[in-house]
Amino acid sequence: MSERGDLVETLTDRLAPLDRELGLAWWESSTDASPDADERRAAADLARREFLADHDAFAAVREQLAAPDDGGEAHTTRALELLADAMVPHQVPAELLRALVDLETAVDARFTAYRADLDGSRVDDNTLLDILRTSNDSGERQAAWEAGKQIGAEVADDVRQLARLRNDAARTLGYRDHFALALATGALDEARLFATLDEVDRLTAAPFTAWKDELDARLAPRFGVDPRDLAPWHLDDPFFQDPPIEGAVDLDPYFADADLEALTRRTFAGLDLDIDPVMQASDLYARDRKNQHAFCIHIDREGDVRVLCNVEANERWADTMLHEFGHAVYDRELDPELPWLLREPAHALTTEGIAMMFGRLVRDPTWLREIAGLDQSTVQELAPRLAAAQRASLLVFARWVLVVTHFERELYANPEADLDTLWWDLVERFQRVRRPAGRHAPDWAAKIHLAVVPVYYQNYLYGELFASQLGEQLRDDHGGLVNAAGAGAHLREHVFAPAAALRWDRFIEQATGRALDARAFARDLEAGPR
Ligand SMILES: [Zn+2]
């Protein structure tokens, strides 16, 4: 074997077990939170980061990458590139790395253990969301919304401190700040990203405003207020990530008795994609001392894939189940013959795109009929509203991503800025939601991503574009994603199996026949069922 090949093998032998231990520790601390579990996770995280910080290993990787390619070893070179991107952010002083890991772990543990205080009782997120989805009482809604923001005040100082530490680390590496470092090592170009954000802003501004005005006209009478007095708590989602029922279609009644596990199984079985082993390894229902969010984790890159959810029988969790199992099926179908370092999705944005493409099925008439078992006449009656709801969902989510991505750029540009004001400025500009009069609170810090998954949100936007582009291709070539073995075969062969063998932009070109652009996304925003 070549010198390059030897190096990749040696480093893989060190990294793979560290990665696996971190996955297991992460799973334990998310499903059975305890000080011991947190300690195990912090230790595993540190051990993995210490490997990535190894100066000699990094020097060897760079040396091999700089050496002329001896040809015929594309996978080895790609593995070295991925290693280099993973190692760069860790080439910083050990004490700085340590401080970062400790603080990140501590903040994440507070999010996991936190339960909001609502009128003197401790309540979970699902309880707050239920109130925001169903209550007609403005006072009750305001209390629930404010309770959901309590965690923000608890962690805001720490999130600012994390931003400072991340910036210190980025600057020792010669980057402007952490935002610039994260994009660069994530194979994303900042100028291109903001050009895409501007394009999405242009594409969505007018239809979003028109939709939002109609929404406000429906919400105002429901709550007995003037449209100008509508507050953030009159929307169903605490961050306005999703359209409220009034601006979409209420599918909750159709899911009230649904078995979401069974629906998820049927969805993937119809594509001839096997998720049974993942289902068995997963943790799907709410419990105390359990992470309240949802995620999918590939423990070992050998097929041990698990999903964490807090399922309730409603539309939001139906969407989330399909989303997380979309990640899962991608992980399960990565070509096992590829070198370990390449055995991951091409990019965070491609796996988010796949996950979102599956999540969108919940509002697909064919899926509702064939998988969820709604009768033909019901689906026919719902169809126009489903199309409108799908469009609203894309608009609302895109506007939300604009808020978060612009905010994060500013957060790292100046962690000392008046972030509370900046946040609401962006929310008013992009989401057209007015700040509550006199509110001065770090509402931005209540969003867990800023603390724990920094500079990640742009992947959701690129993911939406990818979901639209790939979804359109699968509709044209295989009639869609419902009971379509051909679509499943295409996904397996051309999207999942290639894993990270190519850089994400080249991969998308190869998988969909053209470079990623916003054209299919723009077509998905046009009115009318498709
Ligand atoms: Zn996801």
Coordinates of C-alpha atoms and ligand atoms in Angstrom, one line a residue:
M1 CA 0.0 0.0 0.0
S2 CA 1.1 3.6 -0.7
E3 CA 2.3 5.9 2.0
R4 CA -1.0 7.8 1.7
G5 CA -3.0 4.6 2.1
D6 CA -1.0 3.7 5.2
L7 CA -1.5 7.0 6.8
V8 CA -5.3 6.9 6.1
E9 CA -5.4 3.4 7.6
T10 CA -3.4 4.3 10.7
L11 CA -5.5 7.4 11.4
T12 CA -8.8 5.6 10.8
D13 CA -7.7 2.9 13.3
R14 CA -7.3 5.6 15.9
L15 CA -10.4 7.7 15.0
A16 CA -13.0 5.0 14.5
P17 CA -13.2 3.7 18.1
L18 CA -13.1 7.3 19.5
D19 CA -16.0 8.2 17.2
R20 CA -18.0 5.1 18.2
E21 CA -17.5 5.8 21.9
L22 CA -18.6 9.4 21.5
G23 CA -21.7 8.1 19.7
L24 CA -22.6 5.7 22.5
A25 CA -21.9 8.3 25.2
W26 CA -24.0 10.9 23.3
W27 CA -26.9 8.4 23.1
E28 CA -26.7 7.5 26.8
S29 CA -26.6 11.2 27.9
S30 CA -29.6 11.9 25.6
T31 CA -31.8 9.0 26.6
D32 CA -30.8 8.7 30.3
A33 CA -29.4 12.0 31.4
S34 CA -27.2 11.8 34.6
P35 CA -24.0 13.4 35.8
D36 CA -22.2 10.2 35.1
A37 CA -23.5 10.1 31.5
D38 CA -22.5 13.7 31.0
E39 CA -19.0 12.9 32.3
R40 CA -18.7 10.0 30.0
R41 CA -19.8 12.1 27.1
A42 CA -17.4 15.0 27.9
A43 CA -14.5 12.5 28.2
A44 CA -15.4 10.8 24.9
D45 CA -15.8 14.2 23.2
L46 CA -12.4 15.3 24.6
A47 CA -10.6 12.1 23.6
R48 CA -11.9 12.5 20.0
R49 CA -11.0 16.2 19.9
E50 CA -7.5 15.4 21.3
F51 CA -7.0 13.0 18.4
L52 CA -8.2 15.7 15.9
A53 CA -5.8 18.2 17.6
D54 CA -2.8 15.9 17.2
H55 CA -0.3 18.2 15.5
D56 CA 2.0 15.5 14.2
A57 CA -1.0 13.6 12.6
F58 CA -2.2 16.9 11.1
A59 CA 1.2 17.7 9.7
A60 CA 1.4 14.2 8.1
V61 CA -2.0 14.7 6.5
R62 CA -1.0 18.0 5.1
E63 CA 2.2 16.7 3.8
Q64 CA 0.5 13.9 2.0
L65 CA -2.1 16.3 0.5
A66 CA 0.6 18.6 -0.7
A67 CA 2.5 15.7 -2.4
P68 CA 1.7 15.0 -6.0
D69 CA -1.2 12.6 -6.5
D70 CA 0.2 9.3 -7.5
G71 CA -3.1 8.6 -9.4
G72 CA -5.7 6.0 -9.0
E73 CA -6.2 6.7 -5.3
A74 CA -9.1 9.2 -5.4
H75 CA -10.7 7.7 -2.3
T76 CA -7.5 8.0 -0.3
T77 CA -7.1 11.6 -1.3
R78 CA -10.7 12.4 -0.5
A79 CA -10.2 10.7 2.9
L80 CA -7.2 12.9 3.6
E81 CA -9.2 16.0 2.6
L82 CA -12.0 15.1 5.0
L83 CA -9.5 14.4 7.8
A84 CA -7.9 17.8 7.2
D85 CA -11.2 19.6 7.3
A86 CA -12.1 17.8 10.6
M87 CA -8.6 18.5 12.1
V88 CA -8.2 22.2 11.2
P89 CA -10.6 23.6 13.8
H90 CA -8.8 21.6 16.5
Q91 CA -5.3 22.9 15.8
V92 CA -5.6 25.3 18.7
P93 CA -4.1 25.5 22.2
A94 CA -5.1 22.5 24.4
E95 CA -6.5 24.6 27.3
L96 CA -8.8 26.5 24.9
L97 CA -10.1 23.2 23.4
R98 CA -10.7 22.0 26.9
A99 CA -12.6 25.1 28.0
L100 CA -14.8 24.8 24.8
V101 CA -15.7 21.2 25.4
D102 CA -16.5 21.7 29.0
L103 CA -18.8 24.7 28.3
E104 CA -20.5 23.1 25.3
T105 CA -21.2 19.9 27.3
A106 CA -22.5 21.9 30.3
V107 CA -24.9 24.0 28.1
D108 CA -26.2 21.0 26.3
A109 CA -26.8 19.2 29.6
R110 CA -28.8 22.2 30.8
F111 CA -31.0 22.1 27.7
T112 CA -31.5 18.4 28.1
A113 CA -32.5 18.6 31.8
Y114 CA -34.4 21.9 31.6
R115 CA -38.2 22.0 32.1
A116 CA -39.9 25.4 31.9
D117 CA -41.8 26.8 34.8
L118 CA -45.4 27.5 33.9
D119 CA -47.5 29.0 36.7
G120 CA -45.4 27.2 39.3
S121 CA -45.3 23.7 37.6
R122 CA -42.5 22.2 35.6
V123 CA -43.6 21.4 32.1
D124 CA -42.0 19.9 29.0
D125 CA -41.8 21.4 25.5
N126 CA -44.7 19.3 24.2
T127 CA -47.0 20.8 26.9
L128 CA -46.0 24.3 25.8
L129 CA -46.5 23.5 22.2
D130 CA -50.0 22.0 22.9
I131 CA -51.0 25.3 24.5
L132 CA -49.7 27.3 21.5
R133 CA -51.5 25.0 19.1
T134 CA -54.9 24.9 20.8
S135 CA -55.5 27.7 23.2
N136 CA -57.7 30.7 22.2
D137 CA -56.7 32.6 25.3
S138 CA -54.0 35.2 24.6
G139 CA -53.0 35.4 28.3
E140 CA -52.5 31.6 28.5
R141 CA -50.6 31.6 25.2
Q142 CA -48.3 34.5 26.3
A143 CA -47.5 32.6 29.5
A144 CA -46.6 29.4 27.5
W145 CA -44.5 31.4 25.0
E146 CA -42.6 33.2 27.7
A147 CA -42.0 29.9 29.5
G148 CA -40.5 28.5 26.4
K149 CA -38.0 31.4 26.4
Q150 CA -36.9 30.9 30.0
I151 CA -34.0 28.7 29.0
G152 CA -32.7 31.6 26.9
A153 CA -32.0 33.7 30.0
E154 CA -30.5 30.7 31.7
V155 CA -27.9 30.0 29.1
A156 CA -27.4 33.4 27.3
D157 CA -24.1 34.3 29.1
D158 CA -22.7 30.9 28.4
V159 CA -23.7 31.0 24.7
R160 CA -21.9 34.4 24.4
Q161 CA -18.9 32.9 26.1
L162 CA -19.0 30.0 23.7
A163 CA -19.0 32.5 20.8
R164 CA -15.9 34.2 22.3
L165 CA -14.0 31.0 22.8
R166 CA -14.9 29.7 19.3
N167 CA -13.7 33.0 17.9
D168 CA -10.4 32.8 19.9
A169 CA -9.9 29.4 18.4
A170 CA -10.7 30.5 14.9
R171 CA -8.4 33.5 15.1
T172 CA -5.4 31.4 16.3
L173 CA -5.9 29.6 12.9
G174 CA -6.0 32.8 10.9
Y175 CA -9.7 33.0 10.3
R176 CA -11.8 36.2 10.7
D177 CA -14.1 34.5 13.3
H178 CA -15.8 31.2 14.0
F179 CA -18.5 31.8 11.3
A180 CA -15.8 32.0 8.6
L181 CA -13.9 29.0 9.9
A182 CA -17.0 26.8 10.1
L183 CA -18.1 27.6 6.6
A184 CA -14.6 27.1 5.2
T185 CA -14.0 23.7 6.9
G186 CA -17.6 22.8 5.9
A187 CA -16.7 23.2 2.2
L188 CA -19.0 26.3 1.9
D189 CA -18.2 29.6 0.4
E190 CA -19.5 32.6 2.4
A191 CA -20.1 34.9 -0.7
R192 CA -22.0 32.1 -2.5
L193 CA -24.0 31.4 0.7
F194 CA -25.1 35.0 1.1
A195 CA -25.9 35.2 -2.6
T196 CA -28.1 32.2 -2.2
L197 CA -29.7 33.7 1.0
D198 CA -30.4 36.9 -1.0
E199 CA -31.9 34.9 -3.9
V200 CA -34.2 33.0 -1.5
D201 CA -35.1 36.3 0.2
R202 CA -36.1 37.7 -3.2
L203 CA -38.0 34.6 -4.2
T204 CA -40.0 34.4 -0.9
A205 CA -40.5 38.0 0.2
A206 CA -43.6 38.8 -1.8
P207 CA -45.4 35.5 -1.5
F208 CA -44.5 35.3 2.2
T209 CA -45.9 38.8 2.9
A210 CA -49.1 38.1 1.0
W211 CA -49.5 34.8 2.9
K212 CA -48.7 36.4 6.3
D213 CA -51.2 39.2 5.7
E214 CA -53.9 36.7 5.1
L215 CA -52.8 34.7 8.1
D216 CA -53.0 37.8 10.4
A217 CA -56.5 38.6 9.0
R218 CA -57.6 35.1 10.3
L219 CA -55.7 35.2 13.6
A220 CA -56.9 38.6 14.7
P221 CA -60.6 37.7 15.0
R222 CA -59.8 34.3 16.6
F223 CA -58.0 36.2 19.4
G224 CA -60.2 39.2 19.4
V225 CA -57.3 41.7 18.7
D226 CA -56.5 44.2 16.0
P227 CA -54.1 42.6 13.4
R228 CA -51.5 45.3 14.5
D229 CA -51.7 43.9 18.0
L230 CA -50.9 40.3 17.1
A231 CA -47.9 39.0 19.2
P232 CA -45.4 36.2 18.6
W233 CA -47.5 34.0 21.0
H234 CA -50.4 34.1 18.6
L235 CA -48.4 31.8 16.3
D236 CA -48.3 28.1 17.0
D237 CA -44.6 27.6 16.9
P238 CA -42.5 29.5 19.5
F239 CA -40.0 30.5 16.8
F240 CA -42.4 30.6 13.9
Q241 CA -40.5 27.9 12.1
D242 CA -43.7 26.3 10.9
P243 CA -47.0 27.8 9.7
P244 CA -49.8 27.9 12.3
I245 CA -52.9 25.8 11.6
E246 CA -54.8 28.9 10.3
G247 CA -52.2 29.4 7.6
A248 CA -52.0 25.7 6.6
V249 CA -54.3 22.8 7.0
D250 CA -55.0 21.0 10.3
L251 CA -54.0 17.4 9.7
D252 CA -53.8 16.6 13.4
P253 CA -57.3 15.0 13.5
Y254 CA -56.1 12.5 10.8
F255 CA -53.1 11.6 12.9
A256 CA -54.9 11.5 16.3
D257 CA -55.2 7.7 16.2
A258 CA -52.3 7.0 13.8
D259 CA -49.5 4.7 14.6
L260 CA -46.6 6.8 13.5
E261 CA -44.1 3.9 13.7
A262 CA -46.3 2.0 11.2
L263 CA -46.7 4.9 8.9
T264 CA -42.9 5.4 8.8
R265 CA -42.3 1.7 8.2
R266 CA -44.8 1.7 5.3
T267 CA -43.3 4.8 3.8
F268 CA -39.9 3.2 3.5
A269 CA -41.1 -0.3 2.7
G270 CA -42.9 1.3 -0.4
L271 CA -39.5 2.4 -1.6
D272 CA -38.0 -1.0 -0.9
L273 CA -35.7 0.6 1.7
D274 CA -35.3 -1.3 5.0
I275 CA -35.5 0.6 8.2
D276 CA -36.5 -2.2 10.6
P277 CA -33.1 -2.5 12.3
V278 CA -33.2 1.3 13.0
M279 CA -36.7 1.1 14.4
Q280 CA -35.6 -1.6 16.8
A281 CA -32.6 0.4 18.0
S282 CA -34.5 3.6 18.4
D283 CA -36.0 5.5 21.4
L284 CA -39.2 7.1 20.2
Y285 CA -41.3 8.2 23.2
A286 CA -41.1 11.0 25.8
R287 CA -39.6 10.3 29.2
D288 CA -38.1 12.1 32.1
R289 CA -34.4 12.8 31.8
K290 CA -34.5 12.4 28.1
N291 CA -33.6 14.9 25.3
Q292 CA -36.8 16.7 24.2
H293 CA -35.7 17.1 20.6
A294 CA -35.2 14.6 17.8
F295 CA -32.2 13.3 16.0
C296 CA -30.6 10.4 14.2
I297 CA -27.2 9.1 15.0
H298 CA -24.9 6.7 13.2
I299 CA -22.9 5.2 16.0
D300 CA -20.2 3.3 14.2
R301 CA -20.5 3.8 10.4
E302 CA -21.2 0.0 10.3
G303 CA -24.9 0.3 10.3
D304 CA -25.7 0.9 14.0
V305 CA -28.2 3.8 13.3
R306 CA -30.6 5.0 15.9
V307 CA -33.3 7.7 16.1
L308 CA -34.4 9.7 19.1
C309 CA -37.9 11.2 19.1
N310 CA -40.6 12.2 21.6
V311 CA -43.5 11.0 19.4
E312 CA -47.1 12.2 19.9
A313 CA -49.8 11.3 17.4
N314 CA -49.9 14.6 15.4
E315 CA -48.7 16.1 12.2
R316 CA -45.6 17.6 13.6
W317 CA -44.3 14.3 14.9
A318 CA -45.3 12.5 11.7
D319 CA -43.2 15.0 9.8
T320 CA -40.3 14.6 12.3
M321 CA -40.4 10.8 12.2
L322 CA -40.1 10.8 8.4
H323 CA -37.4 13.4 8.6
E324 CA -35.3 11.4 11.1
F325 CA -35.8 8.1 9.3
G326 CA -34.8 9.9 6.1
H327 CA -31.4 10.6 7.8
A328 CA -31.4 7.0 9.0
V329 CA -32.0 5.3 5.7
Y330 CA -29.3 7.4 4.1
D331 CA -26.8 6.3 6.8
R332 CA -28.0 2.7 6.4
E333 CA -27.4 2.7 2.7
L334 CA -23.9 4.2 2.5
D335 CA -21.7 1.9 0.5
P336 CA -20.1 -0.4 3.1
E337 CA -17.2 -1.1 0.8
L338 CA -16.0 2.5 0.9
P339 CA -13.2 3.5 3.3
W340 CA -14.5 4.3 6.8
L341 CA -13.7 8.0 6.4
L342 CA -15.9 8.3 3.3
R343 CA -18.8 6.4 4.9
E344 CA -20.9 9.4 5.8
P345 CA -23.4 11.5 3.8
A346 CA -21.8 13.8 1.2
H347 CA -22.5 16.8 3.4
A348 CA -24.8 17.9 6.3
L349 CA -26.9 19.7 3.6
T350 CA -27.4 16.5 1.6
T351 CA -28.6 14.5 4.6
E352 CA -30.8 17.4 5.7
G353 CA -32.2 17.6 2.2
I354 CA -33.1 13.9 2.1
A355 CA -34.7 14.2 5.6
M356 CA -36.7 17.3 4.5
M357 CA -37.8 15.6 1.3
F358 CA -39.3 12.8 3.4
G359 CA -40.8 15.2 5.9
R360 CA -42.7 16.9 3.1
L361 CA -44.6 13.7 2.4
V362 CA -47.0 14.4 5.3
R363 CA -48.7 17.0 3.1
D364 CA -48.5 14.9 -0.1
P365 CA -52.0 13.7 -1.2
T366 CA -50.7 10.4 -2.6
W367 CA -48.9 9.7 0.7
L368 CA -52.0 10.6 2.7
R369 CA -54.1 8.2 0.6
E370 CA -51.8 5.3 0.1
I371 CA -49.7 5.3 3.3
A372 CA -51.8 7.2 5.9
G373 CA -55.0 5.5 4.6
L374 CA -57.2 8.6 4.3
D375 CA -60.1 7.9 1.9
Q376 CA -60.1 9.2 -1.6
S377 CA -62.8 11.8 -1.1
T378 CA -61.1 13.3 2.0
V379 CA -57.8 13.6 0.2
Q380 CA -59.5 15.1 -2.9
E381 CA -61.2 17.7 -0.7
L382 CA -58.0 18.5 1.2
A383 CA -55.7 18.6 -2.0
P384 CA -55.8 22.3 -2.8
R385 CA -55.3 23.2 0.9
L386 CA -52.5 20.7 1.1
A387 CA -50.7 22.4 -1.8
A388 CA -51.1 25.8 -0.1
A389 CA -49.9 24.3 3.2
Q390 CA -46.8 22.8 1.6
R391 CA -46.0 26.2 0.0
A392 CA -46.6 28.0 3.3
S393 CA -44.3 25.5 5.0
L394 CA -41.5 26.2 2.6
L395 CA -42.0 30.0 2.8
V396 CA -42.1 30.1 6.6
F397 CA -39.1 27.8 7.1
A398 CA -37.0 29.7 4.5
R399 CA -37.8 33.1 6.3
W400 CA -36.8 31.5 9.6
V401 CA -33.5 30.3 8.2
L402 CA -32.7 33.8 7.0
V403 CA -33.1 35.0 10.6
V404 CA -30.8 32.4 12.1
T405 CA -28.1 32.5 9.5
H406 CA -27.9 36.3 9.5
F407 CA -28.0 36.3 13.3
E408 CA -25.1 33.8 13.6
R409 CA -22.9 35.8 11.3
E410 CA -23.5 38.9 13.5
L411 CA -23.1 36.8 16.7
Y412 CA -19.6 35.8 15.7
A413 CA -18.7 39.2 14.2
N414 CA -19.4 40.7 17.6
P415 CA -20.5 38.6 20.6
E416 CA -20.6 41.8 22.7
A417 CA -23.3 43.4 20.5
D418 CA -26.9 44.1 21.7
L419 CA -28.0 40.6 20.5
D420 CA -31.4 40.9 22.1
T421 CA -32.2 43.8 19.8
L422 CA -30.5 42.4 16.8
W423 CA -32.6 39.2 17.1
W424 CA -35.9 41.0 17.1
D425 CA -34.7 43.3 14.3
L426 CA -34.1 40.2 12.1
V427 CA -37.4 38.5 13.2
E428 CA -39.3 41.7 12.3
R429 CA -37.5 42.0 8.9
F430 CA -37.7 38.5 7.7
Q431 CA -40.6 36.9 9.6
R432 CA -42.7 40.0 9.9
V433 CA -43.4 39.3 13.5
R434 CA -43.4 42.3 15.8
R435 CA -41.4 42.2 19.0
P436 CA -43.5 42.3 22.2
A437 CA -43.6 45.9 23.5
G438 CA -40.9 46.5 26.1
R439 CA -39.4 43.0 25.9
H440 CA -35.7 42.8 26.6
A441 CA -34.6 39.2 26.9
P442 CA -32.1 36.9 25.2
D443 CA -34.8 35.1 23.2
W444 CA -32.2 34.1 20.6
A445 CA -30.4 31.9 23.2
A446 CA -33.5 29.7 23.7
K447 CA -32.7 28.2 20.3
I448 CA -30.5 25.2 21.1
H449 CA -28.7 25.2 17.8
L450 CA -26.8 28.4 18.5
A451 CA -25.2 26.7 21.5
V452 CA -24.7 23.2 20.5
V453 CA -24.8 23.0 16.7
P454 CA -23.3 26.4 15.7
V455 CA -23.3 27.6 12.1
Y456 CA -25.4 24.7 10.9
Y457 CA -28.7 26.4 9.8
Q458 CA -27.5 27.2 6.3
N459 CA -27.5 23.5 5.7
Y460 CA -31.2 23.5 6.1
L461 CA -31.6 26.1 3.4
Y462 CA -29.3 24.3 1.0
G463 CA -31.1 21.1 2.0
E464 CA -34.5 22.6 1.0
L465 CA -33.0 23.5 -2.4
F466 CA -31.6 20.0 -2.7
A467 CA -34.9 18.4 -1.6
S468 CA -36.7 20.4 -4.3
Q469 CA -34.2 19.6 -7.0
L470 CA -34.1 15.8 -6.2
G471 CA -37.8 15.6 -5.5
E472 CA -38.6 17.1 -8.9
Q473 CA -36.3 14.6 -10.6
L474 CA -37.9 11.7 -8.7
R475 CA -41.4 12.9 -9.7
D476 CA -40.4 13.2 -13.3
D477 CA -38.6 9.9 -13.6
H478 CA -40.4 7.6 -11.0
G479 CA -43.7 9.3 -10.3
G480 CA -42.7 10.4 -6.8
L481 CA -41.8 8.8 -3.5
V482 CA -44.9 6.9 -2.6
N483 CA -44.8 3.2 -3.3
A484 CA -42.2 3.7 -5.9
A485 CA -39.5 1.1 -5.9
G486 CA -37.8 2.8 -8.8
A487 CA -37.4 6.0 -6.8
G488 CA -36.0 3.9 -3.9
A489 CA -33.5 2.2 -6.2
H490 CA -32.4 5.6 -7.6
L491 CA -31.9 6.9 -4.1
R492 CA -30.0 3.8 -3.0
E493 CA -27.7 3.8 -6.0
H494 CA -27.2 7.4 -7.0
V495 CA -27.7 9.3 -3.7
F496 CA -27.0 7.2 -0.7
A497 CA -24.3 4.7 -1.8
P498 CA -21.9 7.3 -3.1
A499 CA -21.6 8.6 0.5
A500 CA -18.8 11.3 0.8
A501 CA -16.7 10.0 -2.1
L502 CA -17.2 13.3 -3.9
R503 CA -17.3 16.8 -2.6
W504 CA -21.0 17.8 -2.0
D505 CA -21.3 20.2 -5.0
R506 CA -19.9 17.6 -7.5
F507 CA -22.0 14.9 -5.9
I508 CA -25.2 16.8 -6.4
E509 CA -24.3 17.5 -10.0
Q510 CA -23.7 13.8 -10.5
A511 CA -26.8 12.6 -8.5
T512 CA -29.3 15.1 -10.1
G513 CA -27.7 16.0 -13.4
R514 CA -27.0 19.6 -12.7
A515 CA -25.4 21.9 -10.1
L516 CA -27.5 22.9 -7.1
D517 CA -29.7 25.9 -7.8
A518 CA -32.9 27.5 -6.6
R519 CA -35.0 26.8 -9.7
A520 CA -36.9 23.7 -8.5
F521 CA -37.4 25.4 -5.1
A522 CA -38.9 28.4 -6.9
R523 CA -41.2 26.1 -8.8
D524 CA -42.3 24.4 -5.5
L525 CA -43.3 27.9 -4.3
E526 CA -45.6 28.5 -7.2
A527 CA -49.3 28.0 -6.4
G528 CA -51.2 24.9 -7.3
P529 CA -50.9 21.2 -6.6
R530 CA -48.2 19.3 -8.3
Ligands
ZN1 ZN -32.3 16.8 10.3

